[in-house]
Short mmCIF file of C-alpha atoms in Angstrom, two decimals:
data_model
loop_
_atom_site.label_atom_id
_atom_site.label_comp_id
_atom_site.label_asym_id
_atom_site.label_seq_id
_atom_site.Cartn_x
_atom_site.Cartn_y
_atom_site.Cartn_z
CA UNK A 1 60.59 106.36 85.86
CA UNK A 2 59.83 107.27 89.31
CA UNK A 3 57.94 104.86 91.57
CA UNK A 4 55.62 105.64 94.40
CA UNK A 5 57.67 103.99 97.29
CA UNK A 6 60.75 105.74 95.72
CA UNK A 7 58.88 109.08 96.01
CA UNK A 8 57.58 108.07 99.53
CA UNK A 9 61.29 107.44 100.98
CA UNK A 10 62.41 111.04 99.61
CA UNK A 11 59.57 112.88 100.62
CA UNK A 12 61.71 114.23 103.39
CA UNK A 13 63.44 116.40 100.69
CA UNK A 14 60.85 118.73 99.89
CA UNK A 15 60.56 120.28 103.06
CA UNK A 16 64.37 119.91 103.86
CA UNK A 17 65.28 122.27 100.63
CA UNK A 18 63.30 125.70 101.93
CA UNK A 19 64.38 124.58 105.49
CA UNK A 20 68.19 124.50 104.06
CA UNK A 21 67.63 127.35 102.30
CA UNK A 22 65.76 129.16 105.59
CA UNK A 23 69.27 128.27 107.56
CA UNK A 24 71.55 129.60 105.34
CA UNK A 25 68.98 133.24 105.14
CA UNK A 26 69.18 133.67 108.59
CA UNK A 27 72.91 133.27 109.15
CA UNK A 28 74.45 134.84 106.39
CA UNK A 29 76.27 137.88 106.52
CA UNK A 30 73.75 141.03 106.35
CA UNK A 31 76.09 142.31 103.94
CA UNK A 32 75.39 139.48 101.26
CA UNK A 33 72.14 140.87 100.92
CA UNK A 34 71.70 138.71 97.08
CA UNK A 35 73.04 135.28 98.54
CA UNK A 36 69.94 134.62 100.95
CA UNK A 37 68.12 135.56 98.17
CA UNK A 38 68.95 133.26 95.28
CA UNK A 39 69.34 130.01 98.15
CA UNK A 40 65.61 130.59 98.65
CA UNK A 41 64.78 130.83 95.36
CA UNK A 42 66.70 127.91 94.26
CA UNK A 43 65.49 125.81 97.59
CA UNK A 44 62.02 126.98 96.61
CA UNK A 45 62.60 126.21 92.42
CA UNK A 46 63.83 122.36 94.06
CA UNK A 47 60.95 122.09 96.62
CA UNK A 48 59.14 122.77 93.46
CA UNK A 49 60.35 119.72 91.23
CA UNK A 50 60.50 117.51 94.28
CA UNK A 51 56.61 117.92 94.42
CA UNK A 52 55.54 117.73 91.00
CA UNK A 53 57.77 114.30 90.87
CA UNK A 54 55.73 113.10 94.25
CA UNK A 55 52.35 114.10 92.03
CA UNK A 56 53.62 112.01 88.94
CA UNK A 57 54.36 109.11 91.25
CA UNK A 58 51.56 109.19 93.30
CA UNK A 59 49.35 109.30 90.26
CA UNK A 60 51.08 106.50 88.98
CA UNK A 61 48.56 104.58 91.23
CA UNK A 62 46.14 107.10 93.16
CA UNK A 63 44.30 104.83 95.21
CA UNK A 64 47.72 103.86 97.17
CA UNK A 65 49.01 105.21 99.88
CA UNK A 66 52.50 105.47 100.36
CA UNK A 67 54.61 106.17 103.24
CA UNK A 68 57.97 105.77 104.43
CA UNK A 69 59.01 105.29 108.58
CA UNK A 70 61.78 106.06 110.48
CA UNK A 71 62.48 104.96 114.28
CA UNK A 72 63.06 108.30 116.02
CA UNK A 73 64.08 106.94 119.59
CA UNK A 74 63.33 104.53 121.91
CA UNK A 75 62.13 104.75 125.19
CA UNK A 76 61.61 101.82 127.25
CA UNK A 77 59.40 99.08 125.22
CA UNK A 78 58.17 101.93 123.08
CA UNK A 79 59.45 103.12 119.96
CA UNK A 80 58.77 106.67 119.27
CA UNK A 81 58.22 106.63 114.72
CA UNK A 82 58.39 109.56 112.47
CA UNK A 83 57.46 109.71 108.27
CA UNK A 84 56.04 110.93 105.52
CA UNK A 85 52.76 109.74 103.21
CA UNK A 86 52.10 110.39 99.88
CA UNK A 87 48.78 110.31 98.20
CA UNK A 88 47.35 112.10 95.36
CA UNK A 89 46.31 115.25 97.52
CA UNK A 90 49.23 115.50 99.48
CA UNK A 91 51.19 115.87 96.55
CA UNK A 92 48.87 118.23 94.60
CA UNK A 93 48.93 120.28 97.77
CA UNK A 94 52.98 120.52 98.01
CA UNK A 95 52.63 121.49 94.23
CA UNK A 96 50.24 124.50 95.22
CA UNK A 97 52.49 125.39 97.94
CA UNK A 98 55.58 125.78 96.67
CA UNK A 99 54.20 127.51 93.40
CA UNK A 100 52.91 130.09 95.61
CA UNK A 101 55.46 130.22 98.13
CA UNK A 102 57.88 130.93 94.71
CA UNK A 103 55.62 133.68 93.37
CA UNK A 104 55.79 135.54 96.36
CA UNK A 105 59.48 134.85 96.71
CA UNK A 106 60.11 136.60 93.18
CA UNK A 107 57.40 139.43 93.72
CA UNK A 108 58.92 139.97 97.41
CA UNK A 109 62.42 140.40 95.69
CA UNK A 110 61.36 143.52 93.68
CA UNK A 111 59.07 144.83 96.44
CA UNK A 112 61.81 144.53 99.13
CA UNK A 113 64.70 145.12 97.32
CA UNK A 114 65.59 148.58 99.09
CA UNK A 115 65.47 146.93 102.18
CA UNK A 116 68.71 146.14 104.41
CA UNK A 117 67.08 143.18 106.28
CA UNK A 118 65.87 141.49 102.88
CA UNK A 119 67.91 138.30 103.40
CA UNK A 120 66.12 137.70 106.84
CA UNK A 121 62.79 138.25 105.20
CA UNK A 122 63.62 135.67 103.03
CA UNK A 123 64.75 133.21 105.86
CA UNK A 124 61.53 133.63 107.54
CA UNK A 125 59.48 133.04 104.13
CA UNK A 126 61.41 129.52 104.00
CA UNK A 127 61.16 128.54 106.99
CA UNK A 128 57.26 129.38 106.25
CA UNK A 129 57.17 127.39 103.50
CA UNK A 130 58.93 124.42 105.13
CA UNK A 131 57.02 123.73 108.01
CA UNK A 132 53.88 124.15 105.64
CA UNK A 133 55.28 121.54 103.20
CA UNK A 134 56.00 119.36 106.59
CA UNK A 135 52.44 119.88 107.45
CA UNK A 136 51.46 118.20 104.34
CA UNK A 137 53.75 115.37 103.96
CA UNK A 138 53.67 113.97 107.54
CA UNK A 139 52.39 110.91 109.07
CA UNK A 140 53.05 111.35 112.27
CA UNK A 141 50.55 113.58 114.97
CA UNK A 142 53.89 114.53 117.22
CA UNK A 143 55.44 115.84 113.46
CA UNK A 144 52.58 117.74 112.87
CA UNK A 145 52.46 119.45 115.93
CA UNK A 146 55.95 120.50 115.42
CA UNK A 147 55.35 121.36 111.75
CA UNK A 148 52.00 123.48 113.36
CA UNK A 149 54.08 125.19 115.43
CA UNK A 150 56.83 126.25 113.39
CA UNK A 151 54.21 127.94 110.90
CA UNK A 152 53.06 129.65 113.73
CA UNK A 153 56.44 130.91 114.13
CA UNK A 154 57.61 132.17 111.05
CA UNK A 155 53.63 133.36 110.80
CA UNK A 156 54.53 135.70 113.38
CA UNK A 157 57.99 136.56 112.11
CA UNK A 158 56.76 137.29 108.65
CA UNK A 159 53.36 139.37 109.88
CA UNK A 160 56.25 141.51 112.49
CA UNK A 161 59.04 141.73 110.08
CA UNK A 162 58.40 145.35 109.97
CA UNK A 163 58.28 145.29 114.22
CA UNK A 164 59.24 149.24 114.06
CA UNK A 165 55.61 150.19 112.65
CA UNK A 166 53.06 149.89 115.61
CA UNK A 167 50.56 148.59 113.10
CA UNK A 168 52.64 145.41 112.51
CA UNK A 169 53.70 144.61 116.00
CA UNK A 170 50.16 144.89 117.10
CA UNK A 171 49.35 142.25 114.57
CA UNK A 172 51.77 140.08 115.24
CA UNK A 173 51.12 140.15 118.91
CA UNK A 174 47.36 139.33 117.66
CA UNK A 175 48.39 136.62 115.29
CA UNK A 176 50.89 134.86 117.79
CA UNK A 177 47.71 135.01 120.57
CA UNK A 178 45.65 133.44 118.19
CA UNK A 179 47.72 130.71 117.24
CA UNK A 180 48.39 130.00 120.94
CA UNK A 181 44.73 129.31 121.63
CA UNK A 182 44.99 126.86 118.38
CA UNK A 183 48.03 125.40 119.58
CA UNK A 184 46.39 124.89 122.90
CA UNK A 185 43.28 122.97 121.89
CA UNK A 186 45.80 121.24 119.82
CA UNK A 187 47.62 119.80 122.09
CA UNK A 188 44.91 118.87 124.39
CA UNK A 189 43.54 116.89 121.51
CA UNK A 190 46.88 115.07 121.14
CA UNK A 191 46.70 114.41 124.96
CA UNK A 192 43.64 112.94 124.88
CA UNK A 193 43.81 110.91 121.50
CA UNK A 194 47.12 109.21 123.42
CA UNK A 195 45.07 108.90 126.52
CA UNK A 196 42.45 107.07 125.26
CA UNK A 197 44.19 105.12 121.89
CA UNK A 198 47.63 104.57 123.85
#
C-alpha cells in the first residue's frame, strides 16, 4: 500500500517523466519523427499513474499535509531548501493535468502527423506539461517562479510553433508580453515577501 510520506518523497517523479520525455523530443534526430512521439506519450501515460498514486495516498488521510525537503545549497549561514507537498488538491490537480495534457498528446498525433517538425511539437507540449505539474507539486516560492517561468516558455513555443504564419508569431509575441508583465509583478512580490519575512 502506498503511504503519504512515501508519495511525498517521490513527488519529484511526476514532473521529472514529461521533463525526460521533453529532453529526449527536442534532441532527437528529426528523422525519428515516431520516437519523440511515443517518449511523450509514455512520460505522459507515467506522469499519469504517478498522480493518481499521490491522490490514493493523499486521501489515505486528507487533512495531512505532506511534503518532502531537500537542501539545495548553502550560502553563508543560510540554507537555500527546495520540495514538494502533497495534499488532496494538489494531487487531484496533477490527475487533471496529465489526463489532459495526454488527450491532447494523442489528438495532436493524428492532427500533426504530416508534419516534419512533429517531434519538436511534442518536446514543447512536455516541457508544458512539466513545469505545470511543477507548479502544482512545489513548496518552495523560488521553485515556483522557475516552474512559472518555464510555462511561460513552452506557452510561447507551443502558441509560435507554426512561427512561419504571421497570425501565430503575432500571438506569440502577444502571449510572451503578457506573461512578462505577470512575471514582473511576480517577482516584485517575491522581493518584497523576502524583504519583509526574511
Amino acid at each position: 500500500r502506498l503511504t503519504m510520506t512515501l508519495s511525498a518523497s517521490l513527488l519529484w517523479l511526476i514532473p521529472a517523466t514529461p521533463l525526460a520525455a521533453s529532453v529526449f523530443g527536442l534532441f532527437a534526430p528529426r528523422t525519428a519523427r515516431t520516437l519523440p512521439i511515443a517518449g511523450a506519450l509514455l512520460g505522459l501515460v507515467a506522469a499519469l499513474g504517478l498522480s493518481v498514486a499521490a491522490l490514493a495516498g493523499a486521501l489515505v488521510d486528507p487533512a495531512v499535509r505532506a511534503t518532502s525537503d531537500f537542501a539545495w545549497f548553502t550560502f553563508g549561514a543560510q540554507t537555500l531548501r527546495l520540495g514538494w507537498l502533497l495534499d488532496p488538491l494538489a494531487g487531484f490537480m496533477c490527475v487533471l493535468v496529465t489526463l489532459i495534457g495526454l488527450l491532447v498528446a494523442l489528438f495532436s498525433t493524428a492532427y500533426l502527423r504530416h508534419d516534419p517538425r512533429i517531434g519538436r511539437f511534442f518536446g514543447f507540449l512536455s516541457l508544458f506539461v512539466a513545469a505545470m505539474l511543477g507548479l502544482l507539486v512545489t513548496n518552495s516560492l523560488l521553485l515556483l517562479f522557475i516552474c512559472w517561468e518555464l510555462v511561460g516558455l513552452a506557452s510561447y513555443l507551443l502558441i509560435g510553433f507554426w512561427y512561419e504564419r504571421p497570425a501565430a508569431a503575432a500571438a506569440a509575441k502577444k502571449a510572451f508580453i503578457t506573461t512578462r508583465i505577470g512575471d514582473l509583478g511576480f517577482l516584485i512580490g517575491l522581493v518584497w515577501l523576502h524583504q519583509a519575512t526574511g
